[in-house]
mmCIF file of C-alpha atoms and ligand atoms in Angstrom:
data_model
loop_
_atom_site.group_PDB
_atom_site.id
_atom_site.type_symbol
_atom_site.label_atom_id
_atom_site.label_comp_id
_atom_site.label_asym_id
_atom_site.label_seq_id
_atom_site.Cartn_x
_atom_site.Cartn_y
_atom_site.Cartn_z
ATOM 1 C CA MET A 1 106.305 95.012 100.905
ATOM 2 C CA GLN A 2 106.815 92.190 98.503
ATOM 3 C CA ASN A 3 103.054 91.612 98.305
ATOM 4 C CA GLU A 4 102.430 95.151 97.865
ATOM 5 C CA LEU A 5 104.791 95.360 94.950
ATOM 6 C CA ALA A 6 103.315 92.250 93.356
ATOM 7 C CA HIS A 7 99.888 93.753 93.751
ATOM 8 C CA ARG A 8 101.041 97.030 91.904
ATOM 9 C CA LEU A 9 102.574 95.058 89.047
ATOM 10 C CA ALA A 10 99.487 92.979 88.614
ATOM 11 C CA ARG A 11 97.346 96.117 88.461
ATOM 12 C CA LEU A 12 99.764 97.741 85.859
ATOM 13 C CA ARG A 13 99.560 94.534 83.751
ATOM 14 C CA THR A 14 95.745 94.765 83.790
ATOM 15 C CA ALA A 15 95.893 98.427 82.827
ATOM 16 C CA LEU A 16 98.259 97.474 79.928
ATOM 17 C CA GLY A 17 95.890 94.777 78.858
ATOM 18 C CA SER A 18 92.974 96.866 78.736
ATOM 19 C CA HIS A 19 94.910 99.535 76.647
ATOM 20 C CA GLN A 20 96.204 96.944 74.249
ATOM 21 C CA ILE A 21 99.863 97.679 75.276
ATOM 22 C CA ASP A 22 102.217 94.699 74.952
ATOM 23 C CA ALA A 23 105.053 95.868 77.079
ATOM 24 C CA ALA A 24 105.838 98.884 79.371
ATOM 25 C CA LEU A 25 109.174 100.548 79.580
ATOM 26 C CA VAL A 26 109.729 102.385 82.878
ATOM 27 C CA GLY A 27 112.689 104.536 83.273
ATOM 28 C CA PRO A 28 114.141 105.868 86.648
ATOM 29 C CA SER A 29 111.463 107.899 88.262
ATOM 30 C CA ALA A 30 108.807 107.635 90.936
ATOM 31 C CA ASP A 31 106.926 105.231 88.788
ATOM 32 C CA PHE A 32 110.097 102.967 88.740
ATOM 33 C CA ARG A 33 110.341 103.159 92.583
ATOM 34 C CA TYR A 34 106.670 102.406 92.873
ATOM 35 C CA LEU A 35 106.975 99.258 90.795
ATOM 36 C CA THR A 36 110.383 97.955 91.963
ATOM 37 C CA GLY A 37 110.621 99.323 95.550
ATOM 38 C CA HIS A 38 113.927 100.866 94.598
ATOM 39 C CA PRO A 39 115.090 104.284 93.781
ATOM 40 C CA ALA A 40 117.125 104.447 90.543
ATOM 41 C CA SER A 41 119.073 107.588 89.348
ATOM 42 C CA GLU A 42 118.365 109.112 86.101
ATOM 43 C CA SER A 43 121.743 109.033 84.093
ATOM 44 C CA GLU A 44 123.210 108.702 80.588
ATOM 45 C CA ARG A 45 123.296 105.016 81.406
ATOM 46 C CA LEU A 46 120.147 103.092 80.529
ATOM 47 C CA THR A 47 118.263 101.641 83.463
ATOM 48 C CA VAL A 48 114.884 100.489 82.401
ATOM 49 C CA LEU A 49 112.140 98.107 83.808
ATOM 50 C CA VAL A 50 110.542 96.041 81.059
ATOM 51 C CA VAL A 51 106.896 94.915 82.069
ATOM 52 C CA PRO A 52 105.271 92.687 79.505
ATOM 53 C CA CYS A 53 101.491 92.486 79.654
ATOM 54 C CA GLU A 54 102.167 88.585 80.283
ATOM 55 C CA GLY A 55 105.292 86.891 81.298
ATOM 56 C CA GLU A 56 108.291 87.746 83.404
ATOM 57 C CA CYS A 57 109.639 91.265 83.772
ATOM 58 C CA THR A 58 113.172 92.349 82.909
ATOM 59 C CA LEU A 59 115.169 94.965 84.731
ATOM 60 C CA LEU A 60 117.979 96.046 82.372
ATOM 61 C CA VAL A 61 120.656 97.938 84.325
ATOM 62 C CA PRO A 62 124.258 98.906 84.024
ATOM 63 C CA GLU A 63 126.515 96.307 85.585
ATOM 64 C CA LEU A 64 127.954 98.835 88.067
ATOM 65 C CA GLU A 65 124.451 99.712 89.446
ATOM 66 C CA SER A 66 123.234 96.091 89.413
ATOM 67 C CA PRO A 67 124.307 95.050 93.097
ATOM 68 C CA LYS A 68 121.524 97.240 94.327
ATOM 69 C CA PHE A 69 118.942 95.288 92.280
ATOM 70 C CA THR A 70 119.903 91.653 93.098
ATOM 71 C CA ASP A 71 116.679 91.198 95.186
ATOM 72 C CA PHE A 72 114.486 92.043 92.245
ATOM 73 C CA PRO A 73 111.752 89.409 92.714
ATOM 74 C CA PHE A 74 109.707 89.719 89.577
ATOM 75 C CA GLY A 75 111.863 88.313 86.672
ATOM 76 C CA ARG A 76 115.250 88.758 85.156
ATOM 77 C CA LEU A 77 118.080 91.009 85.935
ATOM 78 C CA ASP A 78 119.997 91.714 82.793
ATOM 79 C CA ARG A 79 123.250 93.617 83.142
ATOM 80 C CA TRP A 80 125.072 95.569 80.434
ATOM 81 C CA ARG A 81 128.556 96.773 80.667
ATOM 82 C CA ASP A 82 130.118 100.194 79.539
ATOM 83 C CA GLY A 83 131.010 99.557 75.782
ATOM 84 C CA ASP A 84 127.869 97.554 75.018
ATOM 85 C CA ASP A 85 124.890 98.937 73.171
ATOM 86 C CA PRO A 86 122.098 98.781 75.771
ATOM 87 C CA ILE A 87 119.506 99.972 73.121
ATOM 88 C CA ASP A 88 120.273 96.890 71.119
ATOM 89 C CA LEU A 89 119.807 94.806 74.236
ATOM 90 C CA LEU A 90 116.435 96.336 74.917
ATOM 91 C CA ALA A 91 115.347 96.195 71.259
ATOM 92 C CA ARG A 92 116.064 92.548 71.242
ATOM 93 C CA ARG A 93 114.191 91.905 74.342
ATOM 94 C CA LEU A 94 111.221 93.591 72.963
ATOM 95 C CA LEU A 95 111.465 91.546 69.716
ATOM 96 C CA ASP A 96 111.666 88.298 71.839
ATOM 97 C CA LEU A 97 108.362 89.404 73.494
ATOM 98 C CA ASP A 98 106.927 90.296 70.070
ATOM 99 C CA ALA A 99 105.770 93.584 71.613
ATOM 100 C CA ARG A 100 103.863 95.390 68.905
ATOM 101 C CA THR A 101 102.691 98.299 71.068
ATOM 102 C CA ILE A 102 105.263 99.633 73.565
ATOM 103 C CA GLY A 103 104.460 101.864 76.423
ATOM 104 C CA VAL A 104 106.879 104.353 77.742
ATOM 105 C CA ASN A 105 106.740 106.419 80.890
ATOM 106 C CA ASP A 106 107.407 110.056 80.817
ATOM 107 C CA GLN A 107 110.871 109.754 82.363
ATOM 108 C CA PHE A 108 112.143 107.226 79.840
ATOM 109 C CA ARG A 109 114.537 109.677 78.149
ATOM 110 C CA ALA A 110 114.169 110.935 74.611
ATOM 111 C CA GLY A 111 117.940 110.050 74.185
ATOM 112 C CA PHE A 112 117.042 106.351 74.607
ATOM 113 C CA LEU A 113 113.467 106.392 73.087
ATOM 114 C CA LEU A 114 114.423 107.977 69.804
ATOM 115 C CA PRO A 115 117.129 105.457 68.882
ATOM 116 C CA LEU A 116 114.824 102.521 70.183
ATOM 117 C CA GLN A 117 112.078 103.772 67.681
ATOM 118 C CA GLU A 118 114.674 103.911 64.843
ATOM 119 C CA ARG A 119 115.746 100.276 65.618
ATOM 120 C CA LEU A 120 112.006 98.973 65.967
ATOM 121 C CA THR A 121 110.309 100.505 62.954
ATOM 122 C CA GLY A 122 106.701 99.572 62.571
ATOM 123 C CA ARG A 123 106.187 99.314 66.282
ATOM 124 C CA ARG A 124 103.768 101.652 68.072
ATOM 125 C CA PHE A 125 104.735 103.647 71.054
ATOM 126 C CA ALA A 126 102.269 104.989 73.782
ATOM 127 C CA ARG A 127 102.526 107.138 76.721
ATOM 128 C CA ILE A 128 101.648 105.131 79.934
ATOM 129 C CA SER A 129 102.372 107.616 82.655
ATOM 130 C CA PRO A 130 98.721 108.546 82.983
ATOM 131 C CA LEU A 131 98.078 104.670 83.678
ATOM 132 C CA ILE A 132 100.707 104.438 86.321
ATOM 133 C CA GLN A 133 99.562 107.701 87.793
ATOM 134 C CA GLU A 134 96.091 106.199 88.128
ATOM 135 C CA LEU A 135 97.577 103.413 90.114
ATOM 136 C CA ARG A 136 99.625 105.696 92.390
ATOM 137 C CA ILE A 137 96.772 108.269 92.929
ATOM 138 C CA VAL A 138 95.194 106.399 95.866
ATOM 139 C CA LYS A 139 97.617 105.729 98.701
ATOM 140 C CA SER A 140 97.735 102.304 100.472
ATOM 141 C CA PRO A 141 97.933 102.207 104.272
ATOM 142 C CA ALA A 142 101.708 101.537 104.151
ATOM 143 C CA GLU A 143 102.138 104.557 101.881
ATOM 144 C CA LEU A 144 99.982 106.773 104.147
ATOM 145 C CA SER A 145 102.083 105.858 107.183
ATOM 146 C CA LEU A 146 105.238 106.890 105.385
ATOM 147 C CA LEU A 147 103.634 110.261 104.238
ATOM 148 C CA ARG A 148 102.511 110.883 107.901
ATOM 149 C CA GLU A 149 106.172 110.175 109.032
ATOM 150 C CA ALA A 150 107.541 112.620 106.390
ATOM 151 C CA ILE A 151 104.986 115.376 107.344
ATOM 152 C CA ALA A 152 105.585 114.802 111.186
ATOM 153 C CA ARG A 153 109.205 115.346 110.567
ATOM 154 C CA VAL A 154 108.731 118.626 108.708
ATOM 155 C CA ASP A 155 106.437 119.706 111.488
ATOM 156 C CA ALA A 156 109.075 118.918 114.006
ATOM 157 C CA ALA A 157 111.848 120.779 112.121
ATOM 158 C CA TRP A 158 109.506 123.883 111.760
ATOM 159 C CA ALA A 159 108.663 123.792 115.587
ATOM 160 C CA ARG A 160 112.499 123.834 116.114
ATOM 161 C CA PHE A 161 112.819 126.760 113.761
ATOM 162 C CA CYS A 162 110.030 128.686 115.463
ATOM 163 C CA ALA A 163 111.648 128.162 118.821
ATOM 164 C CA GLU A 164 115.414 128.652 117.878
ATOM 165 C CA GLY A 165 115.547 130.433 114.438
ATOM 166 C CA ARG A 166 116.079 134.060 113.581
ATOM 167 C CA LEU A 167 115.007 136.007 110.507
ATOM 168 C CA VAL A 168 115.826 139.551 110.880
ATOM 169 C CA GLY A 169 119.243 140.499 109.800
ATOM 170 C CA ARG A 170 119.948 137.170 108.129
ATOM 171 C CA THR A 171 120.189 136.272 104.572
ATOM 172 C CA GLU A 172 117.594 134.149 102.973
ATOM 173 C CA ARG A 173 120.358 131.668 102.173
ATOM 174 C CA GLN A 174 121.364 131.496 105.931
ATOM 175 C CA VAL A 175 117.881 130.793 106.992
ATOM 176 C CA ALA A 176 117.463 128.167 104.276
ATOM 177 C CA ARG A 177 120.711 126.544 105.502
ATOM 178 C CA GLN A 178 119.487 126.402 109.057
ATOM 179 C CA LEU A 179 116.159 124.907 108.169
ATOM 180 C CA SER A 180 117.764 122.263 105.873
ATOM 181 C CA GLU A 181 119.894 121.201 108.704
ATOM 182 C CA PHE A 182 116.878 120.834 110.949
ATOM 183 C CA LEU A 183 115.004 118.865 108.264
ATOM 184 C CA LEU A 184 117.948 116.492 107.889
ATOM 185 C CA GLU A 185 118.371 116.197 111.593
ATOM 186 C CA GLU A 186 114.538 115.283 111.898
ATOM 187 C CA GLY A 187 115.363 112.402 109.471
ATOM 188 C CA LEU A 188 114.216 113.420 106.011
ATOM 189 C CA ASP A 189 116.229 111.400 103.311
ATOM 190 C CA GLU A 190 117.065 114.761 101.642
ATOM 191 C CA VAL A 191 115.853 118.297 101.540
ATOM 192 C CA ALA A 192 114.154 118.656 98.233
ATOM 193 C CA PHE A 193 113.346 122.280 98.444
ATOM 194 C CA CYS A 194 113.651 125.101 100.972
ATOM 195 C CA ILE A 195 112.127 128.337 99.654
ATOM 196 C CA VAL A 196 113.002 131.417 101.875
ATOM 197 C CA ALA A 197 111.470 134.363 100.146
ATOM 198 C CA SER A 198 111.426 137.662 102.018
ATOM 199 C CA GLY A 199 109.787 140.957 101.490
ATOM 200 C CA PRO A 200 109.274 141.642 97.690
ATOM 201 C CA ASN A 201 110.865 138.297 96.842
ATOM 202 C CA ALA A 202 107.880 136.569 98.558
ATOM 203 C CA ALA A 203 105.834 137.702 95.602
ATOM 204 C CA SER A 204 107.587 135.015 93.473
ATOM 205 C CA PRO A 205 106.038 131.753 94.474
ATOM 206 C CA HIS A 206 108.924 129.609 93.766
ATOM 207 C CA HIS A 207 111.769 131.996 94.674
ATOM 208 C CA GLU A 208 115.350 130.691 95.047
ATOM 209 C CA PRO A 209 116.778 131.793 98.336
ATOM 210 C CA GLY A 210 119.470 134.417 97.813
ATOM 211 C CA ASP A 211 121.591 137.051 99.483
ATOM 212 C CA ARG A 212 118.852 139.464 100.397
ATOM 213 C CA ILE A 213 119.143 140.415 104.083
ATOM 214 C CA ILE A 214 115.733 139.974 105.803
ATOM 215 C CA GLN A 215 114.481 143.231 107.235
ATOM 216 C CA ASP A 216 112.310 143.950 110.204
ATOM 217 C CA GLY A 217 108.675 143.867 109.179
ATOM 218 C CA ASP A 218 109.226 141.626 106.005
ATOM 219 C CA PRO A 219 106.753 138.702 105.406
ATOM 220 C CA VAL A 220 108.831 135.622 104.673
ATOM 221 C CA VAL A 221 107.251 132.763 102.533
ATOM 222 C CA ILE A 222 109.030 129.462 103.736
ATOM 223 C CA ASP A 223 108.186 126.451 101.881
ATOM 224 C CA ILE A 224 109.960 123.237 103.025
ATOM 225 C CA GLY A 225 109.913 119.632 102.202
ATOM 226 C CA GLY A 226 111.510 116.424 101.103
ATOM 227 C CA PRO A 227 110.996 112.711 101.212
ATOM 228 C CA TYR A 228 111.037 110.135 104.051
ATOM 229 C CA GLN A 229 111.684 106.636 102.580
ATOM 230 C CA GLY A 230 110.908 108.227 99.187
ATOM 231 C CA TYR A 231 107.452 109.802 100.255
ATOM 232 C CA TYR A 232 107.220 113.599 100.239
ATOM 233 C CA ALA A 233 106.244 116.216 102.737
ATOM 234 C CA ASP A 234 105.497 119.694 101.621
ATOM 235 C CA MET A 235 104.630 122.644 103.855
ATOM 236 C CA THR A 236 104.488 126.401 103.625
ATOM 237 C CA ARG A 237 104.221 129.103 106.329
ATOM 238 C CA THR A 238 104.512 132.887 106.124
ATOM 239 C CA PRO A 239 105.778 134.419 109.209
ATOM 240 C CA VAL A 240 106.727 137.949 109.541
ATOM 241 C CA ALA A 241 110.336 138.946 110.570
ATOM 242 C CA GLY A 242 110.169 141.152 113.601
ATOM 243 C CA THR A 243 107.244 143.360 113.859
ATOM 244 C CA ILE A 244 104.000 143.013 111.965
ATOM 245 C CA ARG A 245 103.728 146.456 110.422
ATOM 246 C CA ASP A 246 101.675 146.374 107.211
ATOM 247 C CA PRO A 247 97.865 146.006 107.904
ATOM 248 C CA ASP A 248 97.324 145.011 104.265
ATOM 249 C CA PHE A 249 99.503 142.086 104.792
ATOM 250 C CA ALA A 250 97.782 140.991 107.933
ATOM 251 C CA ALA A 251 94.402 141.314 106.122
ATOM 252 C CA ALA A 252 95.743 139.278 103.131
ATOM 253 C CA TYR A 253 97.136 136.678 105.484
ATOM 254 C CA GLU A 254 93.805 136.240 107.087
ATOM 255 C CA ALA A 255 92.101 136.044 103.715
ATOM 256 C CA VAL A 256 94.479 133.275 102.549
ATOM 257 C CA LEU A 257 93.891 131.365 105.883
ATOM 258 C CA GLU A 258 90.136 131.659 105.239
ATOM 259 C CA ALA A 259 90.511 130.519 101.720
ATOM 260 C CA GLN A 260 92.689 127.592 102.835
ATOM 261 C CA GLN A 261 90.073 126.494 105.603
ATOM 262 C CA ALA A 262 87.141 126.802 103.170
ATOM 263 C CA ALA A 263 88.860 124.571 100.687
ATOM 264 C CA PHE A 264 89.637 122.099 103.461
ATOM 265 C CA ALA A 265 86.071 122.132 104.659
ATOM 266 C CA ALA A 266 84.840 121.293 101.275
ATOM 267 C CA MET A 267 87.198 118.180 100.712
ATOM 268 C CA ARG A 268 85.398 114.951 100.732
ATOM 269 C CA PRO A 269 84.973 111.954 98.384
ATOM 270 C CA GLY A 270 83.118 112.758 95.281
ATOM 271 C CA VAL A 271 83.778 116.537 95.164
ATOM 272 C CA PRO A 272 85.559 117.388 91.857
ATOM 273 C CA CYS A 273 89.107 118.639 92.208
ATOM 274 C CA GLU A 274 88.441 121.902 90.496
ATOM 275 C CA GLU A 275 85.627 122.554 92.978
ATOM 276 C CA VAL A 276 87.834 122.922 95.906
ATOM 277 C CA ASP A 277 90.179 125.221 93.842
ATOM 278 C CA ARG A 278 87.257 127.323 93.071
ATOM 279 C CA ILE A 279 85.983 127.576 96.655
ATOM 280 C CA ALA A 280 89.480 128.827 97.707
ATOM 281 C CA ARG A 281 89.495 131.320 94.759
ATOM 282 C CA ASP A 282 85.997 132.628 95.542
ATOM 283 C CA VAL A 283 87.028 133.422 99.081
ATOM 284 C CA LEU A 284 89.968 135.500 97.840
ATOM 285 C CA ALA A 285 87.755 137.244 95.348
ATOM 286 C CA THR A 286 85.494 138.461 98.195
ATOM 287 C CA HIS A 287 88.727 140.130 99.471
ATOM 288 C CA GLY A 288 89.626 141.561 96.095
ATOM 289 C CA LEU A 289 92.488 139.286 95.890
ATOM 290 C CA ALA A 290 91.508 136.734 93.159
ATOM 291 C CA GLU A 291 93.945 138.137 90.532
ATOM 292 C CA ALA A 292 97.001 137.673 93.098
ATOM 293 C CA PHE A 293 96.259 133.959 93.500
ATOM 294 C CA THR A 294 98.378 132.983 90.436
ATOM 295 C CA HIS A 295 98.517 129.204 90.766
ATOM 296 C CA ARG A 296 96.317 126.155 91.390
ATOM 297 C CA LEU A 297 95.240 125.402 94.851
ATOM 298 C CA GLY A 298 97.059 122.047 95.239
ATOM 299 C CA HIS A 299 98.521 118.990 94.015
ATOM 300 C CA GLY A 300 98.828 115.198 95.031
ATOM 301 C CA LEU A 301 101.879 114.051 96.924
ATOM 302 C CA GLY A 302 103.466 110.721 97.307
ATOM 303 C CA LEU A 303 106.635 109.418 95.718
ATOM 304 C CA SER A 304 106.699 112.702 93.738
ATOM 305 C CA VAL A 305 106.228 116.054 95.228
ATOM 306 C CA HIS A 306 103.957 117.108 92.555
ATOM 307 C CA GLU A 307 101.648 114.336 91.219
ATOM 308 C CA PRO A 308 97.868 113.899 90.383
ATOM 309 C CA PRO A 309 95.392 114.752 91.570
ATOM 310 C CA TYR A 310 95.879 118.487 90.650
ATOM 311 C CA LEU A 311 93.475 120.747 92.388
ATOM 312 C CA VAL A 312 92.956 123.013 89.332
ATOM 313 C CA ARG A 313 90.469 124.563 87.180
ATOM 314 C CA GLY A 314 89.371 122.031 84.468
ATOM 315 C CA ASN A 315 90.106 119.034 86.630
ATOM 316 C CA ARG A 316 86.538 117.466 86.992
ATOM 317 C CA ALA A 317 87.869 114.150 88.614
ATOM 318 C CA PRO A 318 86.424 113.531 92.014
ATOM 319 C CA LEU A 319 88.413 113.312 95.246
ATOM 320 C CA CYS A 320 88.465 109.754 96.643
ATOM 321 C CA PRO A 321 89.437 108.257 100.001
ATOM 322 C CA GLY A 322 93.177 107.660 100.237
ATOM 323 C CA MET A 323 94.088 110.623 97.960
ATOM 324 C CA VAL A 324 96.744 112.908 99.548
ATOM 325 C CA VAL A 325 96.791 116.523 98.426
ATOM 326 C CA THR A 326 98.118 119.898 99.328
ATOM 327 C CA ASP A 327 95.925 122.861 100.201
ATOM 328 C CA GLU A 328 98.013 125.866 99.423
ATOM 329 C CA PRO A 329 96.409 129.094 98.314
ATOM 330 C CA GLY A 330 98.626 132.019 97.968
ATOM 331 C CA VAL A 331 98.490 135.810 97.245
ATOM 332 C CA TYR A 332 101.406 137.547 95.459
ATOM 333 C CA LEU A 333 101.600 141.187 94.992
ATOM 334 C CA PRO A 334 104.717 142.188 92.798
ATOM 335 C CA GLY A 335 107.160 144.696 94.423
ATOM 336 C CA ARG A 336 105.388 144.297 97.834
ATOM 337 C CA TRP A 337 105.115 140.823 99.380
ATOM 338 C CA GLY A 338 103.433 137.366 99.106
ATOM 339 C CA VAL A 339 101.796 135.049 101.450
ATOM 340 C CA ARG A 340 101.181 131.226 101.112
ATOM 341 C CA ILE A 341 99.828 128.827 103.702
ATOM 342 C CA GLU A 342 100.257 125.045 102.730
ATOM 343 C CA ASP A 343 99.113 121.968 104.432
ATOM 344 C CA VAL A 344 98.918 118.335 103.396
ATOM 345 C CA VAL A 345 95.528 116.596 103.675
ATOM 346 C CA VAL A 346 94.358 112.998 103.153
ATOM 347 C CA ILE A 347 90.918 112.348 101.834
ATOM 348 C CA THR A 348 89.011 109.979 104.220
ATOM 349 C CA GLU A 349 85.762 108.046 103.852
ATOM 350 C CA GLU A 350 83.865 110.790 105.645
ATOM 351 C CA GLY A 351 85.826 113.907 104.568
ATOM 352 C CA ALA A 352 89.381 114.959 105.021
ATOM 353 C CA GLU A 353 92.158 114.761 107.711
ATOM 354 C CA ARG A 354 94.750 117.439 108.001
ATOM 355 C CA LEU A 355 98.178 115.727 108.256
ATOM 356 C CA THR A 356 100.166 118.862 108.670
ATOM 357 C CA ARG A 357 99.953 119.790 112.340
ATOM 358 C CA SER A 358 101.936 123.137 112.394
ATOM 359 C CA PRO A 359 99.897 126.079 113.603
ATOM 360 C CA HIS A 360 98.357 128.555 111.167
ATOM 361 C CA ASP A 361 98.274 131.714 113.195
ATOM 362 C CA LEU A 362 100.231 134.697 111.848
ATOM 363 C CA LEU A 363 103.530 134.542 113.486
ATOM 364 C CA ALA A 364 106.152 137.100 114.144
ATOM 365 C CA LEU A 365 109.635 135.593 114.549
ATOM 366 C CA PRO A 366 112.664 137.513 115.763
HETATM 367 N N1 LIG B 401 103.620 125.566 94.986
HETATM 368 C C1 LIG B 401 102.374 125.461 94.135
HETATM 369 C C2 LIG B 401 102.473 124.563 93.024
HETATM 370 O O1 LIG B 401 103.533 124.388 92.411
HETATM 371 O O2 LIG B 401 101.413 124.080 92.594
HETATM 372 MN MN1 LIG B 402 105.316 123.676 99.062
HETATM 373 MN MN1 LIG B 403 103.073 122.200 97.177
#
């Protein structure tokens, strides 16, 4: 792991150098975890990794958080105490480094950035998240094995739910609680999201589970996931509660599955991200459902649940081996129901491999 972290840092420095950025400030975020190997919580107390283009890094942390970082191998661990002015400490460090152009990642809070800019007049500030995202976009073998683990755990939780769970007569919230328990028992670090959207609620792609009692015949969009050792799984299935009654729903389900499979079949290195989105959309258009597909086809997945590459109109960047993306077309008919089917896919040298193993067939659950 130490070698991998050193390699990531070296690549970041190269990117900073080629963009004439003298030092980078990385606040608590997936970027921070990617570069330090540690999670850090976002809070009103300043925690920041300072990466100069050359020279040793500084990890500036609140003293009470510092025991977690004593193994930081790439430079100084500077602690500040409640009552100190951490912005002043950071500004002095940047002055020592003679940083004229300072990069900040998106999660470096405005509440820290604005006073820092007041303190360092005449310095140029630049957004560096796109540079870090470029580093993160292709997964290493170690990252891929953690993603596989995360996804296998979600598959296992879903298999348990299919065997033991009930939908009819339970509230969305009760179903979400049971699924969350299964996800934790299978070993996810936490449940990051557990959408259970039944009947008309399923027409809202990111519905919050509520007190609606699931009725016999309701389609139920279930979108579950969370991290394993920081790396996210994300999966959606749309079973029907009880009996499949609505032939329109069954037809839309088959159309979404056809779109999902067509997009998967098109995924290989060199294909533009927007192209796979278009392929899924074209399939839905042949079924008269293009307007009902209201979001992009997919997103990258790694230390964040949504990260580049985005499979969306306008993204001409090509897919590359080692990218991990979701394939998740959906159809949403307000007032009626919705359907989404979501797998995680890794782009390989030859094409693509589906990491999600849960079956796709339309399922009726009691
Ligand atoms: N669940 C679809 C998206 O957020 O892209
Ligand atoms: Mn999802
Ligand atoms: Mn997703």
